Amino acid sequence: DARVTQTPRHKVTEMGQEVTMRCQPILGHNTVFWYRQTMMQGLELLAYFRNRAPLDDSGMPKDRFSAEMPDATLATLKIQPSEPRDSAVYFCASGHSPETQYFGPGTRLLVL
Amino acid sequence: AQSVTQPDIHITVSEGASLELRCNYSYGATPYLFWYVQSPGQGLQLLLKYFSGDTLVQGIKGFEAEFKRSQSSFNLRKPSVHWSDAAEYFCAVRYNNDMRFGAGTRLTVKP
């Protein structure tokens, strides 16, 4: 049963530290999304890749966030430096098209 | 402004009762419409989607949704709720590259 995997599942860090979240999309999927979920803002789209190229990252704070796909089996989301307001659950999703997305279990980030 | 609204933050129904979760959108044209379910500590699972054609869409787990263009609505329904349906439900819309989710409706199922 193919699934999107995300690591780590939980991360606690201190303000100012770099955080790297990883996502392994389902093999063969050519679209990858990063979302952030918080109680206040709900689910927000941060970035969207197709065939490893970023198509839309307008939802991502550019000064501290970066998203990449070094290869077809790995997507990364980095925060440097991290701030307490970045505390959230970060979801990765992949699909053959934007209309069908399979979500990973999420990375729960707490920045102290 | 483009938006997705789920008017009900929390709904409680008895097991076996029918369910309707509301979703309204505000877009210039008909977007693609989705319903997702999220269990605690889990990611989102797609229940069903509407792109075009028949306005009554069947999904997994016995759910269905009806698209009503005149009301800009895409309400989710289930005729008989099971205890395992307790979760958070998200309506989502996609228009061009813009994907937006509603705030979610938490469903509690009473025995």
mmCIF file of C-alpha atoms in Angstrom:
data_model
loop_
_atom_site.group_PDB
_atom_site.id
_atom_site.type_symbol
_atom_site.label_atom_id
_atom_site.label_comp_id
_atom_site.label_asym_id
_atom_site.label_seq_id
_atom_site.Cartn_x
_atom_site.Cartn_y
_atom_site.Cartn_z
ATOM 1 C CA ASP A 1 0.000 0.000 0.000
ATOM 2 C CA ALA A 2 1.896 3.076 -1.257
ATOM 3 C CA ARG A 3 1.972 6.023 1.124
ATOM 4 C CA VAL A 4 3.565 9.411 1.474
ATOM 5 C CA THR A 5 6.121 9.323 4.258
ATOM 6 C CA GLN A 6 7.335 12.256 6.292
ATOM 7 C CA THR A 7 10.209 12.563 8.705
ATOM 8 C CA PRO A 8 10.515 13.423 11.471
ATOM 9 C CA ARG A 9 7.004 12.914 12.801
ATOM 10 C CA HIS A 10 7.702 15.222 15.723
ATOM 11 C CA LYS A 11 10.295 17.932 16.194
ATOM 12 C CA VAL A 12 10.969 20.189 19.154
ATOM 13 C CA THR A 13 13.577 22.866 18.682
ATOM 14 C CA GLU A 14 14.631 26.202 20.014
ATOM 15 C CA MET A 15 14.058 29.526 18.352
ATOM 16 C CA GLY A 16 16.802 30.336 15.879
ATOM 17 C CA GLN A 17 17.623 26.746 15.005
ATOM 18 C CA GLU A 18 17.376 25.320 11.511
ATOM 19 C CA VAL A 19 14.606 22.812 10.902
ATOM 20 C CA THR A 20 14.517 20.398 7.966
ATOM 21 C CA MET A 21 11.431 18.357 7.196
ATOM 22 C CA ARG A 22 11.526 15.577 4.637
ATOM 23 C CA CYS A 23 8.915 13.999 2.462
ATOM 24 C CA GLN A 24 9.036 10.922 0.275
ATOM 25 C CA PRO A 25 6.229 11.137 -2.266
ATOM 26 C CA ILE A 26 4.523 8.055 -3.609
ATOM 27 C CA LEU A 27 6.632 6.528 -6.384
ATOM 28 C CA GLY A 28 5.528 7.851 -9.760
ATOM 29 C CA HIS A 29 3.714 10.897 -8.473
ATOM 30 C CA ASN A 30 4.917 14.061 -10.190
ATOM 31 C CA THR A 31 3.198 16.692 -8.046
ATOM 32 C CA VAL A 32 4.202 17.487 -4.483
ATOM 33 C CA PHE A 33 2.616 19.958 -2.096
ATOM 34 C CA TRP A 34 3.637 21.363 1.265
ATOM 35 C CA TYR A 35 0.923 22.558 3.665
ATOM 36 C CA ARG A 36 0.956 24.054 7.134
ATOM 37 C CA GLN A 37 -1.890 23.483 9.587
ATOM 38 C CA THR A 38 -2.491 25.608 12.656
ATOM 39 C CA MET A 39 -5.500 26.167 14.849
ATOM 40 C CA MET A 40 -5.651 29.835 13.926
ATOM 41 C CA GLN A 41 -5.050 29.680 10.185
ATOM 42 C CA GLY A 42 -6.226 26.192 9.326
ATOM 43 C CA LEU A 43 -4.608 24.528 6.322
ATOM 44 C CA GLU A 44 -2.439 26.758 4.176
ATOM 45 C CA LEU A 45 -0.684 25.824 0.956
ATOM 46 C CA LEU A 46 2.991 26.734 1.220
ATOM 47 C CA ALA A 47 4.505 25.365 -1.984
ATOM 48 C CA TYR A 48 3.677 23.241 -4.993
ATOM 49 C CA PHE A 49 6.045 21.285 -7.240
ATOM 50 C CA ARG A 50 5.451 19.578 -10.535
ATOM 51 C CA ASN A 51 8.137 17.356 -12.011
ATOM 52 C CA ARG A 52 10.459 18.649 -9.266
ATOM 53 C CA ALA A 53 10.121 22.267 -10.415
ATOM 54 C CA PRO A 54 8.510 24.784 -8.068
ATOM 55 C CA LEU A 55 5.301 26.095 -9.640
ATOM 56 C CA ASP A 56 3.942 28.121 -6.782
ATOM 57 C CA ASP A 57 5.518 29.069 -3.479
ATOM 58 C CA SER A 58 3.583 32.258 -2.925
ATOM 59 C CA GLY A 59 2.213 30.950 0.361
ATOM 60 C CA MET A 60 5.654 30.521 1.860
ATOM 61 C CA PRO A 61 7.513 33.192 3.843
ATOM 62 C CA LYS A 62 10.563 33.631 1.603
ATOM 63 C CA ASP A 63 12.884 35.116 4.180
ATOM 64 C CA ARG A 64 13.113 31.966 6.283
ATOM 65 C CA PHE A 65 11.434 29.124 4.421
ATOM 66 C CA SER A 66 12.772 27.176 1.470
ATOM 67 C CA ALA A 67 11.427 24.146 -0.356
ATOM 68 C CA GLU A 68 13.325 21.905 -2.742
ATOM 69 C CA MET A 69 13.137 18.589 -4.521
ATOM 70 C CA PRO A 70 16.684 17.313 -4.911
ATOM 71 C CA ASP A 71 15.316 14.265 -6.681
ATOM 72 C CA ALA A 72 11.984 12.656 -7.497
ATOM 73 C CA THR A 73 11.943 10.665 -4.271
ATOM 74 C CA LEU A 74 12.646 13.476 -1.833
ATOM 75 C CA ALA A 75 11.111 16.843 -1.044
ATOM 76 C CA THR A 76 12.447 19.055 1.722
ATOM 77 C CA LEU A 77 11.089 22.030 3.598
ATOM 78 C CA LYS A 78 13.579 24.082 5.587
ATOM 79 C CA ILE A 79 13.080 26.838 8.093
ATOM 80 C CA GLN A 80 16.083 28.939 9.013
ATOM 81 C CA PRO A 81 15.975 30.518 11.516
ATOM 82 C CA SER A 82 12.898 29.017 13.139
ATOM 83 C CA GLU A 83 10.535 31.100 15.257
ATOM 84 C CA PRO A 84 7.828 30.145 17.772
ATOM 85 C CA ARG A 85 5.129 31.234 15.300
ATOM 86 C CA ASP A 86 6.316 28.458 12.961
ATOM 87 C CA SER A 87 4.945 25.873 15.382
ATOM 88 C CA ALA A 88 2.415 23.874 13.401
ATOM 89 C CA VAL A 89 1.828 20.572 11.674
ATOM 90 C CA TYR A 90 3.433 20.459 8.240
ATOM 91 C CA PHE A 91 1.913 18.133 5.683
ATOM 92 C CA CYS A 92 3.332 16.896 2.442
ATOM 93 C CA ALA A 93 1.020 15.568 -0.251
ATOM 94 C CA SER A 94 1.727 13.985 -3.620
ATOM 95 C CA GLY A 95 -0.289 12.982 -6.648
ATOM 96 C CA HIS A 96 -0.373 12.408 -10.399
ATOM 97 C CA SER A 97 -2.175 15.706 -10.649
ATOM 98 C CA PRO A 98 -3.083 18.564 -8.334
ATOM 99 C CA GLU A 99 -6.649 17.308 -8.258
ATOM 100 C CA THR A 100 -5.788 14.074 -6.491
ATOM 101 C CA GLN A 101 -3.512 14.507 -3.519
ATOM 102 C CA TYR A 102 -2.430 11.873 -1.053
ATOM 103 C CA PHE A 103 -1.377 13.317 2.270
ATOM 104 C CA GLY A 104 1.419 12.184 4.498
ATOM 105 C CA PRO A 105 0.973 11.864 8.273
ATOM 106 C CA GLY A 106 2.575 15.249 8.925
ATOM 107 C CA THR A 107 5.469 16.621 10.948
ATOM 108 C CA ARG A 108 4.425 18.240 14.207
ATOM 109 C CA LEU A 109 6.848 21.105 14.867
ATOM 110 C CA LEU A 110 7.191 22.952 18.145
ATOM 111 C CA VAL A 111 9.571 25.897 18.293
ATOM 112 C CA LEU A 112 10.314 27.048 21.841
ATOM 113 C CA ALA B 1 -12.204 37.667 -2.354
ATOM 114 C CA GLN B 2 -11.949 33.957 -3.043
ATOM 115 C CA SER B 3 -12.922 31.907 -0.017
ATOM 116 C CA VAL B 4 -14.215 28.609 1.294
ATOM 117 C CA THR B 5 -16.630 28.626 4.204
ATOM 118 C CA GLN B 6 -17.666 25.798 6.465
ATOM 119 C CA PRO B 7 -20.277 27.430 8.695
ATOM 120 C CA ASP B 8 -20.336 24.698 11.331
ATOM 121 C CA ILE B 9 -17.271 24.388 13.525
ATOM 122 C CA HIS B 10 -18.583 21.399 15.451
ATOM 123 C CA ILE B 11 -21.486 19.015 14.851
ATOM 124 C CA THR B 12 -22.712 16.215 17.071
ATOM 125 C CA VAL B 13 -24.947 13.461 15.732
ATOM 126 C CA SER B 14 -26.146 10.169 17.098
ATOM 127 C CA GLU B 15 -24.870 6.955 15.598
ATOM 128 C CA GLY B 16 -27.217 5.865 12.840
ATOM 129 C CA ALA B 17 -28.526 9.362 12.232
ATOM 130 C CA SER B 18 -28.080 11.203 8.958
ATOM 131 C CA LEU B 19 -25.392 13.814 8.467
ATOM 132 C CA GLU B 20 -24.993 16.912 6.369
ATOM 133 C CA LEU B 21 -21.894 19.103 6.487
ATOM 134 C CA ARG B 22 -22.106 22.444 4.754
ATOM 135 C CA CYS B 23 -19.597 24.066 2.445
ATOM 136 C CA ASN B 24 -19.901 27.294 0.491
ATOM 137 C CA TYR B 25 -17.353 28.854 -1.807
ATOM 138 C CA SER B 26 -16.811 32.223 -3.333
ATOM 139 C CA TYR B 27 -15.032 32.126 -6.671
ATOM 140 C CA GLY B 28 -15.537 33.810 -10.010
ATOM 141 C CA ALA B 29 -16.113 30.502 -11.764
ATOM 142 C CA THR B 30 -16.856 26.954 -10.700
ATOM 143 C CA PRO B 31 -13.715 25.535 -9.130
ATOM 144 C CA TYR B 32 -12.813 21.931 -8.544
ATOM 145 C CA LEU B 33 -14.402 20.847 -5.244
ATOM 146 C CA PHE B 34 -13.223 18.329 -2.691
ATOM 147 C CA TRP B 35 -14.058 16.857 0.690
ATOM 148 C CA TYR B 36 -11.324 15.463 2.919
ATOM 149 C CA VAL B 37 -11.456 13.727 6.295
ATOM 150 C CA GLN B 38 -8.778 13.956 8.964
ATOM 151 C CA SER B 39 -8.584 11.606 11.935
ATOM 152 C CA PRO B 40 -6.615 12.749 14.996
ATOM 153 C CA GLY B 41 -2.880 12.723 14.379
ATOM 154 C CA GLN B 42 -3.324 11.758 10.742
ATOM 155 C CA GLY B 43 -3.086 13.408 7.381
ATOM 156 C CA LEU B 44 -6.058 14.187 5.198
ATOM 157 C CA GLN B 45 -7.834 11.510 3.193
ATOM 158 C CA LEU B 46 -9.806 12.359 0.089
ATOM 159 C CA LEU B 47 -13.487 11.388 0.392
ATOM 160 C CA LEU B 48 -14.740 12.643 -2.959
ATOM 161 C CA LYS B 49 -14.298 15.312 -5.604
ATOM 162 C CA TYR B 50 -16.306 17.178 -8.211
ATOM 163 C CA PHE B 51 -14.908 18.491 -11.460
ATOM 164 C CA SER B 52 -17.897 18.520 -13.822
ATOM 165 C CA GLY B 53 -20.874 16.446 -14.924
ATOM 166 C CA ASP B 54 -23.316 14.818 -12.541
ATOM 167 C CA THR B 55 -23.772 17.154 -9.598
ATOM 168 C CA LEU B 56 -24.275 14.298 -7.133
ATOM 169 C CA VAL B 57 -20.921 12.725 -6.385
ATOM 170 C CA GLN B 58 -20.370 9.430 -4.614
ATOM 171 C CA GLY B 59 -17.320 8.962 -2.447
ATOM 172 C CA ILE B 60 -15.719 6.449 -0.158
ATOM 173 C CA LYS B 61 -17.095 5.282 3.191
ATOM 174 C CA GLY B 62 -20.690 5.861 2.098
ATOM 175 C CA PHE B 63 -20.369 9.627 1.699
ATOM 176 C CA GLU B 64 -21.860 11.684 -1.080
ATOM 177 C CA ALA B 65 -21.879 15.379 -1.928
ATOM 178 C CA GLU B 66 -24.082 17.550 -4.086
ATOM 179 C CA PHE B 67 -22.853 20.527 -6.067
ATOM 180 C CA LYS B 68 -25.389 23.335 -6.335
ATOM 181 C CA ARG B 69 -24.172 26.079 -8.617
ATOM 182 C CA SER B 70 -26.990 28.462 -7.729
ATOM 183 C CA GLN B 71 -26.053 28.299 -4.071
ATOM 184 C CA SER B 72 -22.264 27.992 -4.540
ATOM 185 C CA SER B 73 -22.465 25.015 -2.228
ATOM 186 C CA PHE B 74 -20.991 21.544 -2.049
ATOM 187 C CA ASN B 75 -22.536 19.867 0.996
ATOM 188 C CA LEU B 76 -21.398 16.487 2.238
ATOM 189 C CA ARG B 77 -23.964 13.911 3.300
ATOM 190 C CA LYS B 78 -24.176 10.450 4.770
ATOM 191 C CA PRO B 79 -27.489 8.680 5.420
ATOM 192 C CA SER B 80 -26.343 6.763 8.523
ATOM 193 C CA VAL B 81 -23.335 7.797 10.562
ATOM 194 C CA HIS B 82 -21.031 5.249 12.185
ATOM 195 C CA TRP B 83 -18.951 5.872 15.305
ATOM 196 C CA SER B 84 -15.810 5.570 13.175
ATOM 197 C CA ASP B 85 -16.882 8.644 11.201
ATOM 198 C CA ALA B 86 -15.923 10.873 14.124
ATOM 199 C CA ALA B 87 -13.187 13.107 12.694
ATOM 200 C CA GLU B 88 -12.595 16.524 11.206
ATOM 201 C CA TYR B 89 -13.915 17.203 7.737
ATOM 202 C CA PHE B 90 -12.488 19.736 5.341
ATOM 203 C CA CYS B 91 -14.011 21.173 2.224
ATOM 204 C CA ALA B 92 -11.480 22.351 -0.348
ATOM 205 C CA VAL B 93 -11.596 24.162 -3.648
ATOM 206 C CA ARG B 94 -9.055 24.423 -6.403
ATOM 207 C CA TYR B 95 -9.079 27.110 -9.073
ATOM 208 C CA ASN B 96 -6.054 27.267 -11.362
ATOM 209 C CA ASN B 97 -3.090 26.814 -9.013
ATOM 210 C CA ASP B 98 -4.939 28.126 -5.981
ATOM 211 C CA MET B 99 -5.912 25.386 -3.505
ATOM 212 C CA ARG B 100 -7.828 26.486 -0.416
ATOM 213 C CA PHE B 101 -9.311 24.616 2.481
ATOM 214 C CA GLY B 102 -12.185 25.513 4.720
ATOM 215 C CA ALA B 103 -11.647 25.831 8.460
ATOM 216 C CA GLY B 104 -13.016 22.356 9.025
ATOM 217 C CA THR B 105 -16.013 20.847 10.821
ATOM 218 C CA ARG B 106 -15.395 18.541 13.744
ATOM 219 C CA LEU B 107 -17.867 15.670 13.870
ATOM 220 C CA THR B 108 -18.682 13.967 17.155
ATOM 221 C CA VAL B 109 -20.765 10.791 17.077
ATOM 222 C CA LYS B 110 -22.863 9.931 20.127
ATOM 223 C CA PRO B 111 -23.520 6.263 20.909
#
